[in-house]
Tab-separated table of C-alpha atoms (C1' of nucleotides) in Angstrom:
chain	number	residue	atom	x	y	z
T	462	UNK	CA	-67.793	-73.312	15.030
T	463	UNK	CA	-69.053	-72.634	18.527
T	464	UNK	CA	-69.207	-68.859	18.589
T	465	UNK	CA	-70.185	-66.265	16.075
T	466	UNK	CA	-70.486	-62.506	16.177
T	467	UNK	CA	-73.693	-61.406	17.942
T	468	UNK	CA	-76.792	-60.935	15.825
T	469	UNK	CA	-76.635	-57.831	13.718
T	470	UNK	CA	-72.870	-57.413	14.079
T	471	UNK	CA	-69.986	-58.418	11.861
T	472	UNK	CA	-66.198	-58.384	11.611
T	473	UNK	CA	-64.010	-56.384	9.306
T	474	UNK	CA	-61.295	-58.725	8.059
T	475	UNK	CA	-58.451	-58.279	5.547
T	476	UNK	CA	-58.303	-57.118	2.895
T	477	UNK	CA	-61.591	-55.225	3.288
T	478	UNK	CA	-60.697	-53.981	6.741
T	479	UNK	CA	-57.949	-51.857	5.198
T	480	UNK	CA	-60.621	-50.002	3.278
T	481	UNK	CA	-62.428	-49.135	6.483
T	482	UNK	CA	-59.353	-47.330	7.720
T	483	UNK	CA	-59.066	-45.496	4.416
T	484	UNK	CA	-62.741	-44.481	4.467
T	485	UNK	CA	-62.523	-43.088	7.988
T	486	UNK	CA	-59.452	-41.129	7.048
T	487	UNK	CA	-60.949	-39.769	3.850
T	488	UNK	CA	-64.176	-38.684	5.542
T	489	UNK	CA	-62.316	-37.001	8.383
T	490	UNK	CA	-59.658	-35.252	6.306
T	491	UNK	CA	-61.867	-32.363	5.090
T	492	UNK	CA	-63.059	-31.387	8.578
T	493	UNK	CA	-59.534	-31.572	9.941
T	494	UNK	CA	-58.451	-29.198	7.184
T	495	UNK	CA	-61.278	-26.902	8.279
T	496	UNK	CA	-59.996	-26.654	11.824
T	497	UNK	CA	-62.237	-29.136	13.581
T	498	UNK	CA	-60.590	-30.685	16.655
T	499	UNK	CA	-60.770	-34.372	17.534
T	500	UNK	CA	-63.006	-35.488	20.360
T	501	UNK	CA	-63.437	-38.949	21.792
T	502	UNK	CA	-66.255	-39.650	24.212
T	503	UNK	CA	-67.267	-42.816	26.077
T	504	UNK	CA	-69.030	-45.501	24.126
T	505	UNK	CA	-71.684	-45.533	26.846
T	506	UNK	CA	-73.411	-42.706	28.650
T	507	UNK	CA	-76.039	-42.054	31.263
T	508	UNK	CA	-79.286	-43.276	29.698
T	509	UNK	CA	-81.009	-40.000	30.534
T	510	UNK	CA	-78.662	-38.095	28.228
T	511	UNK	CA	-80.094	-39.845	25.205
T	512	UNK	CA	-83.655	-39.876	26.464
T	513	UNK	CA	-83.587	-36.095	26.901
T	514	UNK	CA	-81.260	-35.268	24.048
T	515	UNK	CA	-82.425	-37.549	21.289
T	516	UNK	CA	-86.049	-37.475	22.382
T	517	UNK	CA	-88.402	-39.865	24.073
T	518	UNK	CA	-90.742	-40.012	21.112
T	519	UNK	CA	-88.085	-41.257	18.693
T	520	UNK	CA	-87.820	-44.900	17.745
T	521	UNK	CA	-84.148	-44.754	18.592
T	522	UNK	CA	-84.912	-44.061	22.223
T	523	UNK	CA	-88.186	-45.899	22.591
T	524	UNK	CA	-87.059	-49.243	21.221
T	525	UNK	CA	-83.560	-49.274	19.782
T	526	UNK	CA	-81.262	-48.551	22.711
T	527	UNK	CA	-78.862	-50.979	24.331
T	528	UNK	CA	-79.629	-50.111	27.927
T	529	UNK	CA	-78.452	-51.931	31.029
T	530	UNK	CA	-77.967	-51.349	34.711
T	531	UNK	CA	-74.365	-51.372	35.869
T	532	UNK	CA	-73.136	-52.776	39.161
T	533	UNK	CA	-73.613	-49.426	40.816
T	534	UNK	CA	-77.287	-49.398	39.887
T	535	UNK	CA	-76.890	-46.704	37.203
T	536	UNK	CA	-78.823	-46.919	33.980
T	537	UNK	CA	-76.279	-46.974	31.172
T	538	UNK	CA	-76.831	-46.930	27.410
T	539	UNK	CA	-74.458	-47.749	24.561
T	540	UNK	CA	-74.500	-44.636	22.423
T	541	UNK	CA	-77.028	-44.801	19.554
T	542	UNK	CA	-75.584	-41.641	17.980
T	543	UNK	CA	-72.777	-39.214	18.629
T	544	UNK	CA	-74.142	-35.707	18.869
T	545	UNK	CA	-75.625	-35.826	22.362
T	546	UNK	CA	-72.328	-37.102	23.783
T	547	UNK	CA	-70.303	-34.406	22.071
T	548	UNK	CA	-72.579	-31.637	23.327
T	549	UNK	CA	-72.439	-33.163	26.798
T	550	UNK	CA	-68.635	-33.146	26.663
T	551	UNK	CA	-68.596	-29.522	25.537
T	552	UNK	CA	-70.863	-28.505	28.426
T	553	UNK	CA	-68.993	-30.623	30.978
T	554	UNK	CA	-65.618	-29.107	30.121
T	555	UNK	CA	-66.912	-25.604	29.529
T	556	UNK	CA	-65.578	-25.498	25.999
T	557	UNK	CA	-68.438	-23.170	25.107
T	558	UNK	CA	-67.025	-20.533	27.440
T	559	UNK	CA	-64.328	-19.793	24.901
T	560	UNK	CA	-64.777	-18.500	21.405
T	561	UNK	CA	-67.699	-19.925	19.488
T	562	UNK	CA	-68.356	-22.037	17.554
T	563	UNK	CA	-66.622	-25.024	19.086
T	564	UNK	CA	-65.761	-27.248	16.155
T	565	UNK	CA	-65.239	-30.933	16.848
T	566	UNK	CA	-65.141	-34.198	14.915
T	567	UNK	CA	-65.246	-37.794	16.041
T	568	UNK	CA	-65.093	-41.306	14.700
T	569	UNK	CA	-66.410	-44.401	16.379
T	570	UNK	CA	-68.931	-47.123	17.053
T	571	UNK	CA	-72.639	-46.596	17.504
T	572	UNK	CA	-75.216	-49.117	18.686
T	573	UNK	CA	-78.863	-49.550	17.925
T	574	UNK	CA	-80.961	-52.583	18.671
T	575	UNK	CA	-82.518	-53.052	15.249
T	576	UNK	CA	-83.433	-55.906	12.990
T	577	UNK	CA	-80.386	-56.197	10.757
T	578	UNK	CA	-80.487	-55.888	7.004
T	579	UNK	CA	-78.183	-54.705	4.274
T	580	UNK	CA	-76.600	-51.455	5.401
T	581	UNK	CA	-78.214	-51.534	8.825
T	582	UNK	CA	-76.500	-53.240	11.725
T	583	UNK	CA	-76.685	-53.214	15.499
T	584	UNK	CA	-73.114	-52.048	15.702
T	585	UNK	CA	-72.034	-49.546	13.097
T	586	UNK	CA	-69.477	-46.819	12.617
T	587	UNK	CA	-69.803	-43.128	12.013
T	588	UNK	CA	-67.512	-40.218	11.389
T	589	UNK	CA	-69.190	-37.125	12.748
T	590	UNK	CA	-68.599	-33.386	12.931
T	591	UNK	CA	-70.269	-30.723	15.019
T	592	UNK	CA	-70.041	-26.917	15.052
T	593	UNK	CA	-71.450	-25.866	18.389
T	594	UNK	CA	-72.580	-22.461	19.585
T	595	UNK	CA	-73.101	-20.356	16.487
T	596	UNK	CA	-76.085	-19.545	14.333
T	597	UNK	CA	-74.661	-18.844	10.930
T	598	UNK	CA	-75.861	-20.245	7.617
T	599	UNK	CA	-72.247	-20.360	6.468
T	600	UNK	CA	-71.589	-22.971	9.131
T	601	UNK	CA	-74.395	-25.184	7.826
T	602	UNK	CA	-73.050	-24.779	4.314
T	603	UNK	CA	-69.468	-25.430	5.414
T	604	UNK	CA	-70.322	-28.751	7.005
T	605	UNK	CA	-72.361	-29.889	4.042
T	606	UNK	CA	-69.512	-29.051	1.687
T	607	UNK	CA	-66.960	-30.816	3.869
T	608	UNK	CA	-69.019	-33.999	3.850
T	609	UNK	CA	-69.470	-33.803	0.095
T	610	UNK	CA	-65.709	-33.351	-0.277
T	611	UNK	CA	-65.110	-36.477	1.786
T	612	UNK	CA	-67.308	-38.588	-0.461
T	613	UNK	CA	-65.723	-37.101	-3.555
T	614	UNK	CA	-62.232	-37.877	-2.255
T	615	UNK	CA	-63.190	-41.539	-2.111
T	616	UNK	CA	-64.134	-41.434	-5.764
T	617	UNK	CA	-67.875	-41.680	-5.155
T	618	UNK	CA	-69.967	-40.103	-7.873
T	619	UNK	CA	-73.426	-41.420	-7.000
T	620	UNK	CA	-73.943	-39.554	-3.731
T	621	UNK	CA	-76.842	-37.096	-3.923
T	622	UNK	CA	-77.576	-34.339	-1.440
T	623	UNK	CA	-81.125	-33.775	-0.221
T	624	UNK	CA	-81.864	-30.522	1.589
T	625	UNK	CA	-84.725	-29.283	3.703
T	626	UNK	CA	-85.523	-27.063	6.645
T	627	UNK	CA	-87.726	-27.919	9.598
T	628	UNK	CA	-88.306	-24.402	10.880
T	629	UNK	CA	-87.654	-23.205	14.413
T	630	UNK	CA	-89.538	-23.008	17.673
T	631	UNK	CA	-91.427	-20.002	16.273
T	632	UNK	CA	-92.840	-21.517	13.118
T	633	UNK	CA	-92.630	-25.260	13.672
T	634	UNK	CA	-95.551	-25.498	16.150
T	635	UNK	CA	-97.880	-23.814	13.677
T	636	UNK	CA	-96.804	-26.154	10.922
T	637	UNK	CA	-97.036	-29.137	13.204
T	638	UNK	CA	-100.640	-28.323	14.048
T	639	UNK	CA	-101.557	-27.904	10.394
T	640	UNK	CA	-99.903	-31.197	9.521
T	641	UNK	CA	-101.621	-33.029	12.357
T	642	UNK	CA	-104.973	-31.769	11.240
T	643	UNK	CA	-104.313	-33.053	7.732
T	644	UNK	CA	-102.964	-36.429	8.879
T	645	UNK	CA	-105.855	-37.127	11.225
T	646	UNK	CA	-108.144	-37.182	8.220
T	647	UNK	CA	-106.225	-39.995	6.511
T	648	UNK	CA	-106.760	-43.720	6.561
T	649	UNK	CA	-103.766	-44.993	8.510
T	650	UNK	CA	-102.898	-47.917	10.735
T	651	UNK	CA	-102.764	-47.644	14.505
T	652	UNK	CA	-98.994	-47.132	15.033
T	653	UNK	CA	-99.016	-44.382	12.442
T	654	UNK	CA	-102.024	-42.678	14.005
T	655	UNK	CA	-100.155	-42.682	17.294
T	656	UNK	CA	-97.159	-41.123	15.576
T	657	UNK	CA	-99.347	-38.258	14.356
T	658	UNK	CA	-99.765	-37.134	17.948
T	659	UNK	CA	-96.161	-37.740	19.018
T	660	UNK	CA	-94.049	-36.769	16.029
T	661	UNK	CA	-96.200	-35.981	13.011
T	662	UNK	CA	-93.301	-34.884	10.798
T	663	UNK	CA	-91.978	-38.395	10.616
T	664	UNK	CA	-95.174	-39.655	9.046
T	665	UNK	CA	-94.028	-37.787	5.936
T	666	UNK	CA	-91.061	-40.123	5.839
T	667	UNK	CA	-93.156	-43.288	5.613
T	668	UNK	CA	-92.101	-45.285	2.579
T	669	UNK	CA	-95.178	-47.433	2.196
T	670	UNK	CA	-96.892	-46.638	-1.112
T	671	UNK	CA	-100.392	-46.656	0.384
T	672	UNK	CA	-99.246	-44.019	2.864
T	673	UNK	CA	-97.295	-41.951	0.383
T	674	UNK	CA	-100.308	-41.850	-1.944
T	675	UNK	CA	-102.364	-40.172	0.750
T	676	UNK	CA	-99.629	-37.658	1.530
T	677	UNK	CA	-99.793	-35.998	-1.862
T	678	UNK	CA	-101.618	-32.935	-0.599
T	679	UNK	CA	-99.947	-32.708	2.798
T	680	UNK	CA	-98.947	-29.252	4.005
T	681	UNK	CA	-95.200	-28.649	3.659
T	682	UNK	CA	-92.825	-26.917	6.075
T	683	UNK	CA	-91.615	-24.540	3.406
T	684	UNK	CA	-95.074	-22.988	3.243
T	685	UNK	CA	-95.162	-22.345	6.982
T	686	UNK	CA	-91.700	-20.930	7.651
T	687	UNK	CA	-91.278	-17.691	9.576
T	688	UNK	CA	-89.339	-14.885	7.912
T	689	UNK	CA	-86.144	-15.630	9.831
T	690	UNK	CA	-86.146	-19.303	8.889
T	691	UNK	CA	-86.978	-18.526	5.298
T	692	UNK	CA	-84.059	-16.092	5.037
T	693	UNK	CA	-81.714	-18.474	6.818
T	694	UNK	CA	-82.564	-21.362	4.545
T	695	UNK	CA	-82.250	-19.219	1.452
T	696	UNK	CA	-78.766	-18.158	2.542
T	697	UNK	CA	-77.685	-21.774	3.052
T	698	UNK	CA	-78.967	-22.636	-0.394
T	699	UNK	CA	-77.162	-19.723	-1.994
T	700	UNK	CA	-73.866	-20.512	-0.317
T	701	UNK	CA	-74.076	-24.111	-1.458
T	702	UNK	CA	-74.873	-23.076	-4.983
T	703	UNK	CA	-72.040	-20.551	-5.038
T	704	UNK	CA	-69.634	-23.244	-3.880
T	705	UNK	CA	-70.774	-25.526	-6.672
T	706	UNK	CA	-72.566	-28.102	-4.540
T	707	UNK	CA	-75.479	-29.782	-6.258
T	708	UNK	CA	-78.498	-30.453	-4.075
T	709	UNK	CA	-82.146	-31.333	-4.353
T	710	UNK	CA	-84.773	-29.611	-2.264
T	711	UNK	CA	-86.779	-32.313	-0.542
T	712	UNK	CA	-89.660	-30.808	1.425
T	713	UNK	CA	-90.489	-34.255	2.795
T	714	UNK	CA	-87.032	-34.870	4.257
T	715	UNK	CA	-87.483	-35.398	7.980
T	716	UNK	CA	-84.930	-36.582	10.488
T	717	UNK	CA	-85.619	-39.265	13.019
T	718	UNK	CA	-84.201	-37.447	16.001
T	719	UNK	CA	-86.140	-34.803	17.910
T	720	UNK	CA	-83.393	-32.251	18.282
T	721	UNK	CA	-83.238	-31.107	14.673
T	722	UNK	CA	-84.321	-27.577	13.740
T	723	UNK	CA	-83.996	-25.552	10.562
T	724	UNK	CA	-81.459	-27.038	8.135
T	725	UNK	CA	-81.632	-30.778	7.627
T	726	UNK	CA	-79.858	-32.754	4.959
T	727	UNK	CA	-79.161	-36.265	3.904
T	728	UNK	CA	-76.595	-37.755	1.557
T	729	UNK	CA	-78.203	-40.637	-0.277
T	730	UNK	CA	-76.945	-43.392	-2.546
T	731	UNK	CA	-78.779	-46.057	-4.537
T	732	UNK	CA	-76.368	-48.912	-3.919
T	733	UNK	CA	-77.320	-49.747	-0.341
T	734	UNK	CA	-80.281	-52.036	-0.786
T	735	UNK	CA	-83.340	-50.582	0.836
T	736	UNK	CA	-81.309	-48.170	2.920
T	737	UNK	CA	-80.459	-44.972	1.175
T	738	UNK	CA	-78.706	-42.597	3.551
T	739	UNK	CA	-74.919	-42.720	3.649
T	740	UNK	CA	-74.809	-39.633	5.829
T	741	UNK	CA	-77.053	-37.027	7.312
T	742	UNK	CA	-77.365	-34.206	9.744
T	743	UNK	CA	-78.705	-30.819	10.411
T	744	UNK	CA	-79.065	-27.957	12.808
T	745	UNK	CA	-79.986	-28.607	16.409
T	746	UNK	CA	-80.470	-25.259	18.080
T	747	UNK	CA	-82.298	-26.604	21.098
T	748	UNK	CA	-80.251	-29.659	22.082
T	749	UNK	CA	-77.958	-27.987	24.573
T	750	UNK	CA	-80.900	-26.611	26.545
T	751	UNK	CA	-82.658	-29.974	26.470
T	752	UNK	CA	-79.752	-31.512	28.340
T	753	UNK	CA	-79.395	-28.673	30.818
T	754	UNK	CA	-76.981	-26.333	29.072
T	755	UNK	CA	-77.260	-22.761	27.854
T	756	UNK	CA	-78.639	-21.931	24.434
T	757	UNK	CA	-76.052	-23.147	21.929
T	758	UNK	CA	-77.339	-23.140	18.373
T	759	UNK	CA	-75.376	-25.813	16.547
T	760	UNK	CA	-75.128	-27.840	13.401
T	761	UNK	CA	-73.537	-31.186	12.632
T	762	UNK	CA	-73.593	-34.415	10.700
T	763	UNK	CA	-72.728	-38.073	10.939
T	764	UNK	CA	-71.538	-40.140	7.998
T	765	UNK	CA	-71.943	-43.896	8.014
T	766	UNK	CA	-68.596	-45.616	7.519
T	767	UNK	CA	-69.913	-49.058	6.642
T	768	UNK	CA	-72.625	-47.606	4.434
T	769	UNK	CA	-70.055	-45.535	2.611
T	770	UNK	CA	-68.120	-48.709	1.967
T	771	UNK	CA	-71.263	-50.344	0.551
T	772	UNK	CA	-71.724	-47.358	-1.717
T	773	UNK	CA	-68.147	-47.675	-2.916
T	774	UNK	CA	-68.680	-51.340	-3.559
T	775	UNK	CA	-71.800	-50.563	-5.581
T	776	UNK	CA	-69.753	-48.180	-7.713
T	777	UNK	CA	-67.062	-50.773	-8.280
T	778	UNK	CA	-64.453	-48.799	-6.357
T	779	UNK	CA	-63.354	-51.830	-4.345
T	780	UNK	CA	-62.592	-54.014	-7.332
T	781	UNK	CA	-58.827	-54.036	-7.109
T	782	UNK	CA	-58.751	-54.997	-3.457
T	783	UNK	CA	-57.742	-58.601	-4.163
T	784	UNK	CA	-54.093	-57.935	-4.740
T	785	UNK	CA	-52.236	-55.914	-2.223
T	786	UNK	CA	-48.715	-55.457	-1.003
T	787	UNK	CA	-48.625	-56.415	2.657
T	788	UNK	CA	-44.880	-55.963	2.952
T	789	UNK	CA	-41.952	-54.945	0.768
T	790	UNK	CA	-39.514	-57.667	1.770
T	791	UNK	CA	-40.013	-61.302	2.773
T	792	UNK	CA	-37.464	-63.524	4.475
T	793	UNK	CA	-37.013	-67.172	3.519
T	794	UNK	CA	-34.710	-68.961	6.001
T	795	UNK	CA	-33.474	-72.518	5.476
T	796	UNK	CA	-32.728	-74.348	8.670
T	797	UNK	CA	-32.566	-73.483	12.326
T	798	UNK	CA	-29.403	-71.381	12.250
T	799	UNK	CA	-30.612	-69.321	9.302
T	800	UNK	CA	-33.981	-68.807	10.969
T	801	UNK	CA	-32.318	-67.106	13.940
T	802	UNK	CA	-30.229	-64.895	11.674
T	803	UNK	CA	-33.220	-64.041	9.494
T	804	UNK	CA	-35.214	-63.004	12.546
T	805	UNK	CA	-32.517	-60.443	13.322
T	806	UNK	CA	-32.290	-59.333	9.720
T	807	UNK	CA	-36.026	-58.740	9.436
T	808	UNK	CA	-35.951	-56.787	12.687
T	809	UNK	CA	-33.103	-54.687	11.311
T	810	UNK	CA	-35.039	-53.988	8.109
T	811	UNK	CA	-38.123	-52.894	10.018
T	812	UNK	CA	-36.082	-50.563	12.190
T	813	UNK	CA	-34.612	-49.133	9.014
T	814	UNK	CA	-38.115	-48.176	7.950
T	815	UNK	CA	-38.906	-50.994	5.524
T	816	UNK	CA	-41.918	-53.236	5.837
T	817	UNK	CA	-40.861	-56.843	6.192
T	818	UNK	CA	-42.189	-60.269	7.090
T	819	UNK	CA	-40.652	-63.742	7.059
T	820	UNK	CA	-41.656	-67.362	6.903
T	821	UNK	CA	-42.715	-68.823	10.258
T	822	UNK	CA	-43.619	-72.298	11.339
T	823	UNK	CA	-40.643	-74.221	10.001
T	824	UNK	CA	-41.852	-74.454	6.424
T	825	UNK	CA	-39.696	-75.927	3.715
T	826	UNK	CA	-38.183	-73.786	1.011
T	827	UNK	CA	-41.071	-74.242	-1.346
T	828	UNK	CA	-43.655	-73.335	1.253
T	829	UNK	CA	-41.641	-70.348	2.403
T	830	UNK	CA	-41.300	-69.081	-1.175
T	831	UNK	CA	-45.055	-69.438	-1.555
T	832	UNK	CA	-45.422	-67.248	1.470
T	833	UNK	CA	-43.122	-64.726	-0.155
T	834	UNK	CA	-45.265	-64.685	-3.262
T	835	UNK	CA	-48.486	-64.247	-1.317
T	836	UNK	CA	-47.112	-61.465	0.814
T	837	UNK	CA	-46.955	-59.272	-2.243
T	838	UNK	CA	-43.339	-58.485	-1.418
T	839	UNK	CA	-41.162	-57.134	-4.178
T	840	UNK	CA	-38.067	-58.913	-2.814
T	841	UNK	CA	-37.408	-62.224	-1.122
T	842	UNK	CA	-34.306	-62.803	0.982
T	843	UNK	CA	-33.159	-66.420	0.887
T	844	UNK	CA	-30.759	-67.436	3.616
T	845	UNK	CA	-29.242	-70.923	3.948
T	846	UNK	CA	-26.142	-72.562	5.347
T	847	UNK	CA	-24.026	-71.742	2.323
T	848	UNK	CA	-24.990	-68.070	2.630
T	849	UNK	CA	-24.319	-67.950	6.353
T	850	UNK	CA	-20.852	-69.331	5.724
T	851	UNK	CA	-20.289	-66.583	3.158
T	852	UNK	CA	-21.899	-63.898	5.351
T	853	UNK	CA	-24.227	-63.233	2.446
T	854	UNK	CA	-27.886	-63.534	1.497
T	855	UNK	CA	-29.660	-64.172	-1.800
T	856	UNK	CA	-31.739	-61.161	-2.845
T	857	UNK	CA	-34.438	-62.209	-5.253
T	858	UNK	CA	-36.612	-59.807	-7.209
T	859	UNK	CA	-39.955	-61.586	-7.223
T	860	UNK	CA	-41.243	-59.710	-10.228
T	861	UNK	CA	-38.341	-60.669	-12.522
T	862	UNK	CA	-37.038	-63.774	-10.694
T	863	UNK	CA	-33.569	-62.230	-10.882
T	864	UNK	CA	-31.392	-63.207	-7.957
T	865	UNK	CA	-28.146	-61.698	-6.703
T	866	UNK	CA	-25.965	-62.414	-3.716
T	867	UNK	CA	-25.346	-59.493	-1.370
T	868	UNK	CA	-23.342	-59.243	1.863
T	869	UNK	CA	-25.489	-59.569	4.991
T	870	UNK	CA	-24.023	-56.358	6.362
T	871	UNK	CA	-25.226	-54.388	3.360
T	872	UNK	CA	-28.728	-55.764	2.744
T	873	UNK	CA	-30.547	-53.078	4.675
T	874	UNK	CA	-28.822	-50.246	2.836
T	875	UNK	CA	-29.241	-51.887	-0.538
T	876	UNK	CA	-32.951	-52.466	0.045
T	877	UNK	CA	-33.469	-48.964	1.354
T	878	UNK	CA	-31.884	-47.717	-1.845
T	879	UNK	CA	-34.254	-49.778	-3.949
T	880	UNK	CA	-37.346	-48.407	-2.217
T	881	UNK	CA	-36.326	-44.758	-2.008
E	1114	G	C1'	-91.880	-56.571	16.450
E	1115	U	C1'	-93.865	-58.568	11.178
E	1116	G	C1'	-93.073	-61.109	6.446
E	1117	G	C1'	-90.103	-63.749	2.303
E	1118	G	C1'	-85.623	-66.567	0.940
E	1119	C	C1'	-81.587	-69.637	2.481
E	1120	G	C1'	-78.591	-73.165	5.949
E	1121	U	C1'	-74.105	-79.459	2.641
E	1122	A	C1'	-65.815	-78.940	3.346
E	1123	G	C1'	-62.178	-72.774	5.044
E	1124	C	C1'	-65.032	-70.209	0.531
E	1125	U	C1'	-68.719	-70.572	-3.710
E	1126	C	C1'	-72.112	-74.169	-4.467
E	1127	A	C1'	-74.000	-79.299	-6.896
E	1128	G	C1'	-76.565	-83.483	-4.821
E	1129	U	C1'	-82.031	-86.913	-9.587
E	1130	U	C1'	-88.349	-90.719	-7.975
E	1131	G	C1'	-85.413	-91.305	-0.451
E	1132	G	C1'	-80.251	-95.813	-1.892
E	1133	C	C1'	-72.064	-95.450	-0.231
E	1134	A	C1'	-71.029	-87.318	1.145
E	1135	G	C1'	-69.522	-84.450	-4.012
E	1136	A	C1'	-67.152	-80.459	-7.440
E	1137	G	C1'	-64.415	-75.996	-8.203
E	1138	C	C1'	-61.445	-72.671	-5.583
E	1139	G	C1'	-58.378	-72.474	-1.270
E	1140	C	C1'	-55.076	-75.219	2.122
E	1141	C	C1'	-51.056	-79.053	2.904
E	1142	A	C1'	-47.391	-82.366	0.725
E	1143	G	C1'	-44.659	-84.300	-3.363
E	1144	G	C1'	-42.765	-83.801	-8.538
E	1145	U	C1'	-37.772	-80.113	-7.661
E	1146	U	C1'	-33.137	-82.544	-0.251
E	1147	G	C1'	-31.546	-74.195	-2.090
E	1148	U	C1'	-36.276	-71.069	-5.048
E	1149	G	C1'	-42.704	-68.519	-5.412
E	1150	G	C1'	-46.457	-67.251	-9.327
E	1151	U	C1'	-47.841	-71.643	-14.277
E	1152	C	C1'	-48.177	-77.043	-14.651
E	1153	C	C1'	-48.670	-82.326	-12.925
E	1154	U	C1'	-49.646	-85.939	-8.866
E	1155	G	C1'	-51.406	-86.977	-4.162
E	1156	G	C1'	-53.683	-85.655	0.694
E	1157	A	C1'	-56.620	-83.596	4.833
E	1158	U	C1'	-61.132	-81.263	6.448
E	1159	G	C1'	-68.156	-82.447	7.148
E	1160	U	C1'	-72.466	-83.161	13.898
E	1161	C	C1'	-75.337	-82.174	5.585
E	1162	G	C1'	-77.380	-75.775	11.407
E	1163	G	C1'	-79.743	-78.536	15.880
E	1164	G	C1'	-83.734	-81.849	17.888
E	1165	G	C1'	-87.666	-85.153	17.022
E	1166	G	C1'	-90.712	-88.137	13.564
E	1167	U	C1'	-91.906	-91.400	9.025
E	1168	U	C1'	-88.974	-95.444	6.584
E	1169	C	C1'	-85.412	-101.491	5.641
E	1170	A	C1'	-82.897	-96.790	4.364
E	1171	A	C1'	-83.345	-89.400	5.187
E	1172	G	C1'	-78.795	-84.184	2.915
E	1173	U	C1'	-83.579	-85.425	0.381
E	1174	C	C1'	-90.258	-86.314	3.219
E	1175	C	C1'	-93.048	-84.259	7.960
E	1176	C	C1'	-92.970	-81.323	12.709
E	1177	C	C1'	-90.293	-78.171	16.047
E	1178	U	C1'	-86.159	-75.103	16.853
E	1179	C	C1'	-81.721	-72.052	16.033
E	1180	G	C1'	-78.928	-69.138	12.724
E	1181	C	C1'	-78.042	-66.189	8.373
E	1182	U	C1'	-80.092	-63.019	4.797
E	1183	C	C1'	-83.431	-59.615	2.275
E	1184	A	C1'	-87.591	-56.542	2.989
E	1185	C	C1'	-91.372	-53.813	6.206
E	1186	C	C1'	-90.683	-50.534	10.285
E	1187	C	C1'	-86.700	-47.068	11.426
E	1188	C	C1'	-82.084	-44.710	10.410
E	1189	A	C1'	-76.005	-43.219	9.234
RNA sequence: GUGGGCGUAGCUCAGUUGGCAGAGCGCCAGGUUGUGGUCCUGGAUGUCGGGGGUUCAAGUCCCCUCGCUCACCCCA
């Protein structure tokens, strides 16, 4: 083979690819029911949008972006996440000038230049939802519940919800300073020491045991929250509890993107190898201003489509994917004349609303019948010279092997009757 | 960017102290010239990831290289 998919990317092929469609639909259904409108933005944007929106200090921006210069000399970046684009679209089209919040959802590809491993690829898919322009704990709770409903609809039972708050521009700086002071006293490697100065919160997220051991006594955000943030977070927690959503408070939960404030959450699953997050999000009250817009306190999430599929696989929810009905009816023509007639018949069936396929490539009867079996079709239509002469076709039930002759003119109606 | 593991048929993988390139599944054909799934018989398909070296002889040993994969890092 001379070509293969670029490093860190992969193809969805049947029958698994069908599950991808189903997962996207299931994850999007709850937000659609909640009145979120669909938005589609370009797969690439002005590089500066991500640098300013996502944050220069993040790994995503500093080393994981697919950036290139286009023929017009513009710096372009394949989107590493969806939120910045959606907020940009809202600002560009003035959607925030109407009633707030603006509720939008999206589904599409994201790109990050990372070293691939299980559950982490350079090209991946997310379904996302954003509620833009309102500061209301009920909105945070709504989104969290909608995501949880999506996972539940897929039959997932092992998804856990982790919840935290990062404070706001009032209380975060004080916490940040306290954390930095603590971290500077630890024995850490050079990249981590640098991170203390740039984005100290993310040091809490380090998974290395030797680092975690030293973090035992680290100051936590919850102990430094201002009154407003404390009340806000408490309200989110109460709403979730009232709605029956189970969650775990995780004071160490930190997001990798700079724009997060207050509520942050992550949906985690144990079946993804060393990755754990199947979805995550939070409040981003300052993002709009960072990219030149007015103050638009907002909240949103992104759920990983391929990671969700891995989680389903880990729970054995993909087991029965081997067998599947591709079509309902399969045509088996014998000879050139019958092939032409069958082509018309199959077309007629499809226009009548049935799903139908036929044998191509001039196979013999045996090969064509094999094709019928593999298609998962309930019925095979066998058409040969004798049938053409009689203006009839053999209708075979592939589950019982029963075969009856029916007039060509009536096949469509008869089959429609059988499937209604 | 840093480590570990693995590269042999479409897929999953055997391949002994270096000695003719293999199996199962799948695919194709026949058994059955108008009937699939089961069964029987037969068939096709390989730069043994690539390059170099050692050797009478390399899938096997040595060096280099590329790819995949898992993990660190980071994140959905």
